[in-house]
Short mmCIF file of C-alpha atoms (C1' of nucleotides) in Angstrom, two decimals:
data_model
loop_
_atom_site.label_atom_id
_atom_site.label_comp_id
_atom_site.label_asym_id
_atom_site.label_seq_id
_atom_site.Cartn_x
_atom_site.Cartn_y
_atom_site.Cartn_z
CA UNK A 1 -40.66 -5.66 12.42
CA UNK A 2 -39.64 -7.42 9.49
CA UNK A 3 -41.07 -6.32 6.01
CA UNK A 4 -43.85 -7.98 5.05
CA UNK A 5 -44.90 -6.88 1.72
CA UNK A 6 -41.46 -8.35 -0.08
CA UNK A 7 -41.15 -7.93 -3.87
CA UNK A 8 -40.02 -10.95 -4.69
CA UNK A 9 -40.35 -14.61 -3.56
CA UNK A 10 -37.24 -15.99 -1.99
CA UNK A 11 -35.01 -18.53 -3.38
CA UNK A 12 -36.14 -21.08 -1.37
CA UNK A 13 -39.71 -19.80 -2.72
CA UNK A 14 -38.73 -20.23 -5.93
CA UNK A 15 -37.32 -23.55 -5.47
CA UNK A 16 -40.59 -25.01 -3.75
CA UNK A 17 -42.66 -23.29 -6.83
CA UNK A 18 -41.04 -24.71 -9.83
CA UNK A 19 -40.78 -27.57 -7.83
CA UNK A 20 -44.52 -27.74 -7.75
CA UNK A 21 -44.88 -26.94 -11.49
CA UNK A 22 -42.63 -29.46 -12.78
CA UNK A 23 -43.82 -32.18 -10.39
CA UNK A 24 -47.37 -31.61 -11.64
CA UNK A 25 -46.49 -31.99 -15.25
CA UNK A 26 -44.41 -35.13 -14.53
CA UNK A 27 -47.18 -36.31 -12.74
CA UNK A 28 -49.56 -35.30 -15.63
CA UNK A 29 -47.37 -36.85 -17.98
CA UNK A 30 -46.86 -40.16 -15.99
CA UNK A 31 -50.51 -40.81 -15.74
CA UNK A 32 -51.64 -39.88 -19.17
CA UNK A 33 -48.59 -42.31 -20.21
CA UNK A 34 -50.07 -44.91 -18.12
CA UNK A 35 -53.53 -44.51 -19.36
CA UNK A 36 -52.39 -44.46 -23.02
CA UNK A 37 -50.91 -47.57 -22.73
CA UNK A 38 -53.16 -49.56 -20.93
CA UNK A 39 -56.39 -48.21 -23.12
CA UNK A 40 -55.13 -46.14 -25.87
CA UNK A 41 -57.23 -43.26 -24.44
CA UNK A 42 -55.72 -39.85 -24.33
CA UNK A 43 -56.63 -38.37 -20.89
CA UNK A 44 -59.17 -36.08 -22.85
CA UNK A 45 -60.64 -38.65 -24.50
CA UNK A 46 -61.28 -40.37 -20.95
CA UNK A 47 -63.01 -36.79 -19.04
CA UNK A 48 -64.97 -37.32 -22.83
CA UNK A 49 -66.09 -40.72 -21.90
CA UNK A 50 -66.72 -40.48 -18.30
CA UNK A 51 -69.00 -37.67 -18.90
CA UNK A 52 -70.79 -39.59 -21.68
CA UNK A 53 -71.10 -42.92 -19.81
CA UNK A 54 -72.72 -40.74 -16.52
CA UNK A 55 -75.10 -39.06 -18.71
CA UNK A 56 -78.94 -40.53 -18.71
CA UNK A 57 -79.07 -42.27 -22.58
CA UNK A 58 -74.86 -41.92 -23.07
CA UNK A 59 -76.00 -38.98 -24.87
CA UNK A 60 -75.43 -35.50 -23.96
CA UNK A 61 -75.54 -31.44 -25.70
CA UNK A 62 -72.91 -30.54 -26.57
CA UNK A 63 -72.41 -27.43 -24.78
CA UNK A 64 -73.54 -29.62 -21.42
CA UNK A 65 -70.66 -31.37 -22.12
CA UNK A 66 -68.23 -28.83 -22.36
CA UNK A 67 -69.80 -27.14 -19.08
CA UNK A 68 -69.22 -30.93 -17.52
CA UNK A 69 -65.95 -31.22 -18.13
CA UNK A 70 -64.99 -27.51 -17.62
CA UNK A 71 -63.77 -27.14 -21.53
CA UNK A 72 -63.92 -24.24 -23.99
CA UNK A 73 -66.69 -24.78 -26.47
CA UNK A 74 -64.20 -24.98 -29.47
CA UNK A 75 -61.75 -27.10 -27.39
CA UNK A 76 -64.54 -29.81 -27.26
CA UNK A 77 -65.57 -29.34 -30.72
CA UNK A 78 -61.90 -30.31 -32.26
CA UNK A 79 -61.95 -33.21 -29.46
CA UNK A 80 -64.78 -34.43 -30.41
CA UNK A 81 -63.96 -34.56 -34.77
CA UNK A 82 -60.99 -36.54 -33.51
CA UNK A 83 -62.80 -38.87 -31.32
CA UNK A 84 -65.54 -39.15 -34.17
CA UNK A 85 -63.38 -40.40 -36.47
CA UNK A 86 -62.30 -43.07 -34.02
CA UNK A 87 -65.43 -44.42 -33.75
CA UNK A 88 -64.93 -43.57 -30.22
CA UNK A 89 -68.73 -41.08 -30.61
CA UNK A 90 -71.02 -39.91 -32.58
CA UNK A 91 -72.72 -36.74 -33.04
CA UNK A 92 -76.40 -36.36 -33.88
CA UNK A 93 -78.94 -33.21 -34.80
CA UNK A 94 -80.70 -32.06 -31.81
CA UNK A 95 -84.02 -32.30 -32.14
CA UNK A 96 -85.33 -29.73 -29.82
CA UNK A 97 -82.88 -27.13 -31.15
CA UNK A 98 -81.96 -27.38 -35.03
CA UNK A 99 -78.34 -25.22 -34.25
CA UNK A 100 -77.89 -28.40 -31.58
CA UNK A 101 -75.45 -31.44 -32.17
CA UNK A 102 -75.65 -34.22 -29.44
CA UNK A 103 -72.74 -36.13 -28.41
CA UNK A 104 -74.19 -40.18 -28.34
CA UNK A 105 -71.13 -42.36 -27.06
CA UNK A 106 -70.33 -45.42 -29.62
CA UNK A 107 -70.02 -48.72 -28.47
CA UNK A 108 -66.18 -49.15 -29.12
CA UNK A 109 -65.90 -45.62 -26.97
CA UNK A 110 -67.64 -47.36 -24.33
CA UNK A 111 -65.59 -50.64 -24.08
CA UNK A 112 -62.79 -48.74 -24.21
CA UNK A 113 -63.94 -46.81 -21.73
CA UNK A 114 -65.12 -49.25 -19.61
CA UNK A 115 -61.29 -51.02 -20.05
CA UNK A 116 -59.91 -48.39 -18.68
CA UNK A 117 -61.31 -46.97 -15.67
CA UNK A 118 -60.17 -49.71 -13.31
CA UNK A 119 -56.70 -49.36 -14.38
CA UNK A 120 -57.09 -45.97 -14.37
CA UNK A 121 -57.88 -45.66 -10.75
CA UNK A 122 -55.62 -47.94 -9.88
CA UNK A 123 -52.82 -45.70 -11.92
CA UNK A 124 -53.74 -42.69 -9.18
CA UNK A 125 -54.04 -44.84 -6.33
CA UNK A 126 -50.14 -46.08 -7.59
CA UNK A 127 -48.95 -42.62 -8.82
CA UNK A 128 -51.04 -40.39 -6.21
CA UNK A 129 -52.05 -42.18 -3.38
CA UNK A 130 -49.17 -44.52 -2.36
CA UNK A 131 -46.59 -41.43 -2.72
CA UNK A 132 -47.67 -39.79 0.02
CA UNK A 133 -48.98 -40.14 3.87
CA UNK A 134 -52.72 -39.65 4.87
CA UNK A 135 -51.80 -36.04 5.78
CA UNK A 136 -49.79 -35.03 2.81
CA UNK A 137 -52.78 -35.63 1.05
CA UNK A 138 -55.00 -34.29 3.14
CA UNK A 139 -52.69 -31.07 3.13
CA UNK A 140 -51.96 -31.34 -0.89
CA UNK A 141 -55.73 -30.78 -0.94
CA UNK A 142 -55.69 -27.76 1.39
CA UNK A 143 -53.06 -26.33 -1.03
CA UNK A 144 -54.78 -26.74 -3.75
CA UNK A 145 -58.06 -25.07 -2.50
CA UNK A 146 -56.14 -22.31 -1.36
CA UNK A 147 -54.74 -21.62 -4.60
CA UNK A 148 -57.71 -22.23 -6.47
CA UNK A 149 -59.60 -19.67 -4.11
CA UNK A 150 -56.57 -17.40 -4.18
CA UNK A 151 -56.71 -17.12 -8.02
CA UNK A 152 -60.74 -16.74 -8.05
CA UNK A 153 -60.04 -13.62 -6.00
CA UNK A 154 -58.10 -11.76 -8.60
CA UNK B 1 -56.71 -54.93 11.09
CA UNK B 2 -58.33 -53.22 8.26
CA UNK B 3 -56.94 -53.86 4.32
CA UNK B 4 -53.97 -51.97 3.52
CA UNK B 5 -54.03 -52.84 0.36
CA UNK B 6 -56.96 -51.36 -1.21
CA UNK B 7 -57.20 -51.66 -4.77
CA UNK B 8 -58.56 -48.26 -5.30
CA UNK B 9 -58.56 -44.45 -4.22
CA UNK B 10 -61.41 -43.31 -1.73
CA UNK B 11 -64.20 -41.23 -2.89
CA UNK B 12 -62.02 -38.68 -0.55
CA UNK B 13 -58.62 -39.38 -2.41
CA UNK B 14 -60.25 -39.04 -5.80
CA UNK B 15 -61.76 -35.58 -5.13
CA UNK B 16 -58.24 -34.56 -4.08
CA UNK B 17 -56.27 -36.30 -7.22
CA UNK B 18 -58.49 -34.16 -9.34
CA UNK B 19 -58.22 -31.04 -7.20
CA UNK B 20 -54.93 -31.29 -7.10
CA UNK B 21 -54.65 -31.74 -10.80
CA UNK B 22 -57.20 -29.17 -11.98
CA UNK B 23 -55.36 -26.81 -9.42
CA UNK B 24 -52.69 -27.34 -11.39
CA UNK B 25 -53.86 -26.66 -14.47
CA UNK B 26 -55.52 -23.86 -13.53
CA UNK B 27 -52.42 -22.02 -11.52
CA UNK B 28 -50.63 -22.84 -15.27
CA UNK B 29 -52.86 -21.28 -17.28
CA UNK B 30 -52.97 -18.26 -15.20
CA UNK B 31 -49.08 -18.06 -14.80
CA UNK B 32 -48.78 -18.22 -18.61
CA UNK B 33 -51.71 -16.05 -18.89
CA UNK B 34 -49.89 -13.12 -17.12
CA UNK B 35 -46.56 -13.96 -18.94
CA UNK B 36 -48.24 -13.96 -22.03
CA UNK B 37 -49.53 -10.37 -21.40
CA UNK B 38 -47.08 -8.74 -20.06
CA UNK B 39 -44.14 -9.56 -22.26
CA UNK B 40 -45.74 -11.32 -25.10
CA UNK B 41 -43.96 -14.26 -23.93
CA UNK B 42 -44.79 -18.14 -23.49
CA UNK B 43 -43.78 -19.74 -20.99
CA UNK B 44 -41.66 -22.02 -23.22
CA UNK B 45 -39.96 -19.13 -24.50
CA UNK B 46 -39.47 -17.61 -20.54
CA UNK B 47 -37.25 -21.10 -19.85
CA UNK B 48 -35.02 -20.92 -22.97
CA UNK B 49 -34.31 -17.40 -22.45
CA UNK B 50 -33.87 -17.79 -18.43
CA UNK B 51 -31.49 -20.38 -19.31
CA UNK B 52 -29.70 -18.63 -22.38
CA UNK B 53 -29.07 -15.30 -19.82
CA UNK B 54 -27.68 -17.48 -17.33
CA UNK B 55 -25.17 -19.21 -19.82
CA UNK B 56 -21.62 -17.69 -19.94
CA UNK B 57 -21.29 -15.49 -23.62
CA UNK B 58 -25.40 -16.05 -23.36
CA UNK B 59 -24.41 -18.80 -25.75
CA UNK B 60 -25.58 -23.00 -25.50
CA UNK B 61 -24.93 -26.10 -27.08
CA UNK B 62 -28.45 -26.85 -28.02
CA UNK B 63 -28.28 -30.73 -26.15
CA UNK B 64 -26.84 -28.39 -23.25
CA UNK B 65 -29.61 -26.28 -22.94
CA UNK B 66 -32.35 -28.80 -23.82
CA UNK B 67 -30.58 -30.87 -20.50
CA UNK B 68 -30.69 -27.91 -18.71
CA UNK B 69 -34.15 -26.83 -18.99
CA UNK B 70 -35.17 -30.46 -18.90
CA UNK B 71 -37.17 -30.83 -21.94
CA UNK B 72 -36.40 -33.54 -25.16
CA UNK B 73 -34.40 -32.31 -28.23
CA UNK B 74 -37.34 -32.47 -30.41
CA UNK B 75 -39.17 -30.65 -28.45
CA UNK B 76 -36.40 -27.48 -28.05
CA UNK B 77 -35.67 -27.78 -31.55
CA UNK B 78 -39.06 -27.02 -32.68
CA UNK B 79 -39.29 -24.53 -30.32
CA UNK B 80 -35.82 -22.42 -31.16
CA UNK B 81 -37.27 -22.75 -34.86
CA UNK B 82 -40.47 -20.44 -33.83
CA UNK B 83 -38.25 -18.22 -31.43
CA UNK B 84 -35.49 -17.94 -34.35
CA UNK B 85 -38.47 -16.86 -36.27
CA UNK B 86 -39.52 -13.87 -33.90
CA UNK B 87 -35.58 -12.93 -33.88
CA UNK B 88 -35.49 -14.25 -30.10
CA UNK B 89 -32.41 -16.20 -30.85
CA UNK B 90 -29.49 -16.68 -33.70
CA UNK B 91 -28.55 -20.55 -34.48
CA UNK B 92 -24.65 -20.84 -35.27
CA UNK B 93 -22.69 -23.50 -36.38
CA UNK B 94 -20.45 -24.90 -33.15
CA UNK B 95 -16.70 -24.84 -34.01
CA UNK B 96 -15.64 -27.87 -31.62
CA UNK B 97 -18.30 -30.23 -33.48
CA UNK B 98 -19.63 -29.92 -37.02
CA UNK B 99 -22.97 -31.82 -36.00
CA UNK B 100 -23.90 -29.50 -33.15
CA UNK B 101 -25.45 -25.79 -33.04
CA UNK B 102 -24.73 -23.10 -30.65
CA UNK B 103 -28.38 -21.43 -29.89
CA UNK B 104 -27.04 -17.63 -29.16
CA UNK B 105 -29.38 -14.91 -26.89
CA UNK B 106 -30.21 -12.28 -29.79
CA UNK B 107 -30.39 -8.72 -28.42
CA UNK B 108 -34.95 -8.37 -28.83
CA UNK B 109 -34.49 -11.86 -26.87
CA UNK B 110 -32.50 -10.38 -23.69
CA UNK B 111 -34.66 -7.22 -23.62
CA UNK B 112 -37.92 -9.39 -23.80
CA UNK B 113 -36.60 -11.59 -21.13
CA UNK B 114 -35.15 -8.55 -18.60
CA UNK B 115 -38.72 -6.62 -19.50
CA UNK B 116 -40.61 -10.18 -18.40
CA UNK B 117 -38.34 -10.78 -15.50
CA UNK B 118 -39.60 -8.89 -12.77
CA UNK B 119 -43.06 -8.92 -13.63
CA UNK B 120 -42.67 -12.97 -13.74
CA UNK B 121 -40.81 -13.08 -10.30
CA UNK B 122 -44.57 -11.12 -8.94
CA UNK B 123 -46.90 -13.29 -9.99
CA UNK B 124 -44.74 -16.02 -8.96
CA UNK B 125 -45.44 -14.14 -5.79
CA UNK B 126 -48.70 -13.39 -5.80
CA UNK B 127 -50.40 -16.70 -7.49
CA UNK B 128 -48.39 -19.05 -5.60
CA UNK B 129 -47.00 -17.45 -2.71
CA UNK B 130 -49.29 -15.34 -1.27
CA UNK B 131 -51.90 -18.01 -1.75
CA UNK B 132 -50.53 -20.12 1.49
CA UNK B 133 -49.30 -19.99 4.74
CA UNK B 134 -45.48 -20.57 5.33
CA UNK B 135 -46.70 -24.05 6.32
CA UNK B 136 -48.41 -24.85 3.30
CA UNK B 137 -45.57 -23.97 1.17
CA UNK B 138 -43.22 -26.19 2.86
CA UNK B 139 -45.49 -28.87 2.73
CA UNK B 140 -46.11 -28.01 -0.75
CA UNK B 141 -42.18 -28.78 -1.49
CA UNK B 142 -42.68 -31.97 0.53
CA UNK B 143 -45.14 -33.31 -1.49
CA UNK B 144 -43.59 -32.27 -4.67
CA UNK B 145 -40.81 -34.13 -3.47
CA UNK B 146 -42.53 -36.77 -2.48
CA UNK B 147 -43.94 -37.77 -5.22
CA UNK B 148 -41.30 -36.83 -7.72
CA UNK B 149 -39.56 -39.81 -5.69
CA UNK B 150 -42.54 -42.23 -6.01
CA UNK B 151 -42.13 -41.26 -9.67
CA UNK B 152 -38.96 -41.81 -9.91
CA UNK B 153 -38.86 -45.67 -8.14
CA UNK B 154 -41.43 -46.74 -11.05
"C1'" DC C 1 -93.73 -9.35 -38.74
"C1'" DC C 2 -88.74 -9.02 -39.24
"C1'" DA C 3 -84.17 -6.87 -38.54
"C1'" DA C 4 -80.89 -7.01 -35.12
"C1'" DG C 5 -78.74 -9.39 -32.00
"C1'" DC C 6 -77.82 -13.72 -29.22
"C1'" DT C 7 -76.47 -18.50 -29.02
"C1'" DG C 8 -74.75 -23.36 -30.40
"C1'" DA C 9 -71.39 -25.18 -32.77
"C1'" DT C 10 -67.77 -25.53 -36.19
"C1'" DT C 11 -63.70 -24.00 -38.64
"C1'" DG C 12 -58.97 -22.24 -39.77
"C1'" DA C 13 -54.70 -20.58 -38.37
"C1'" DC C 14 -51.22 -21.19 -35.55
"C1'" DG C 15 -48.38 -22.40 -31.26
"C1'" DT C 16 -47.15 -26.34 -28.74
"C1'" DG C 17 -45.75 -31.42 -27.63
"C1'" DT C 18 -44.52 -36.36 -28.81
"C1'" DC C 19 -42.80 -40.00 -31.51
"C1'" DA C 20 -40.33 -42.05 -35.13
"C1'" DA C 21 -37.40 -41.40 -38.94
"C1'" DT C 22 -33.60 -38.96 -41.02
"C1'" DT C 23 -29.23 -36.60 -41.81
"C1'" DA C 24 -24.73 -35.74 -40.90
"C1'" DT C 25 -20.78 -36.00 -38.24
"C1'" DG C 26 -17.75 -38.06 -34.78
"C1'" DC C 27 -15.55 -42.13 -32.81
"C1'" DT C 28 -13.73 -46.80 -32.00
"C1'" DC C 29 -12.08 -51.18 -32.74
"C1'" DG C 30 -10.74 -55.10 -35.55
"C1'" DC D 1 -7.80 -47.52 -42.31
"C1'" DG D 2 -12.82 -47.87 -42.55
"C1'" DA D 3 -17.19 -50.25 -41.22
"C1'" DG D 4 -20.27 -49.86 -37.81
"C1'" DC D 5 -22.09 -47.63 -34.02
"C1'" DA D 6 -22.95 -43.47 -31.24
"C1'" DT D 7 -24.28 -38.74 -31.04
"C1'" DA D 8 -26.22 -33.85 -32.46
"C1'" DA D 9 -29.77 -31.99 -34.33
"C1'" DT D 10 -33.59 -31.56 -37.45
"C1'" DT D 11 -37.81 -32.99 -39.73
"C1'" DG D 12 -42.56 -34.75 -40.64
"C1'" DA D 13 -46.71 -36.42 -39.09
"C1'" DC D 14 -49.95 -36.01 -36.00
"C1'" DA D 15 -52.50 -34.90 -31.35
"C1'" DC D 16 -53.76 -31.16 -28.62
"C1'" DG D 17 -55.17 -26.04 -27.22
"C1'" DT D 18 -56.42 -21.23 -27.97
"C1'" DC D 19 -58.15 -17.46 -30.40
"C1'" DA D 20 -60.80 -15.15 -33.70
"C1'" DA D 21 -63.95 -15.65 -37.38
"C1'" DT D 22 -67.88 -17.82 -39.28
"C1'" DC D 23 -72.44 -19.76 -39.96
"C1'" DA D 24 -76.92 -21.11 -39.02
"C1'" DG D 25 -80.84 -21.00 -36.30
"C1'" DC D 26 -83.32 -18.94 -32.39
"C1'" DT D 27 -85.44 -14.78 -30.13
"C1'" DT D 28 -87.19 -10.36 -29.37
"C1'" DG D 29 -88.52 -5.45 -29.54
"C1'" DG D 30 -90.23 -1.80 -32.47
#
DNA sequence: CCAAGCTGATTGACGTGTCAATTATGCTCG
DNA sequence: CGAGCATAATTGACACGTCAATCAGCTTGG
């Protein structure tokens, strides 16, 4: 019987996990390259405007939107003075809730927004998609709930 | 025959691309999170010193090292100014070439590093390798490597 | 009621990353 | 030789992220 409980990852271990790492951030980097260039629109700025362009009235809390998009409150808050002063949004006083601000998406956010999604989808398809066989990705999303539930567990 | 070409992902695909992104995110954040903690390091600052304890005198050409841990001379030169800061590492003039700088491992550096090293090497462990099967961690390098050589054909 | 505490949101400080410009030195060819 | 180009490295400006502190308005229990 072999030991099971090793200390250490092998090399080969190691190889396959920085491999993983370093391919995700080229991969990051490639598509937020692409999406820059076709649009202008920092990858942020796009999980800003898809939220805003699903909401009912392009309006949304501003804490909402922070849950939607899975971002820290003040994250979201520095995002959205930068995006303001793009003309990309705007933010308005609540009216139910005086502490409030809601996020209203400007119409230059939304054309911009609306440029970009096609070649945007197309960018994953290209980047993502084509890479790899029907089971790769099926198995790349196996991994990747594994890990997530793995991590949840600690 | 059905299209091959489709112009865009699947519902399927999509859910994937952005599990297998946020999965990504989220295993980085924890990695560095852990780092962070234990040894008051980044992960930026793990890679220079990994490299700088591998290198023969624990001495680099700065262009050497930036090559070697893969990241743009800008980038490491901002980044040896806040480690020179902490006393992580000594910047010397290079004998051989008047332009170029020798980055040199100062002593608080290597005994940050060693103290981080093991500690690192577990998590590696037990984020990323206890979180699959064998199986999934070959096929994990696989698609790493797949689509590293998608990338790459761009 | 109203003080104490909770919550929504912003701010400031700082580390990190990219891009373009800059500085200074080395090198090569007419 | 020396003008022009290549190379080493740094710098400045700005986008992005996190953390801790702050501020204002809501809420609630004595």
């Amino acid at each position: 019987m072999t030991t099971r409980q090793r200390r250490f990852p092998t090399r080969e271990e190691l190889r396959i996990w920085r491999d993983y790492t370093e391919t995700g951030e080229a991969v990051r980097a490639a598509m937020s390259a692409r999406l820059q260039q076709a649009s202008g629109l920092s990858p942020g700025d796009y999980a800003v405007l898809l939220a805003l362009s699903e909401a009912t009235g392009n309006r949304m809390r501003s804490s909402e939107l922070a849950a939607t998009i899975g971002w820290e409150r003040s994250r979201l808050s520095h995002h959205l003075g930068r995006m303001e002063k793009r003309g990309l949004i705007r933010r308005e006083e609540c009216l139910t809730d005086n502490r409030g601000a809601e996020v209203v998406l400007a119409p230059p956010g939304l054309e911009l927004f609306q440029g970009a999604n096609r070649p945007h989808l197309r960018d994953i398809r290209e980047i993502f998609v084509d890479a790899l066989t029907p089971e790769q990705i099926v198995a790349a999303g196996e991994i990747s709930a594994a890990l997530r539930a793995h991590l949840a567990k600690e």
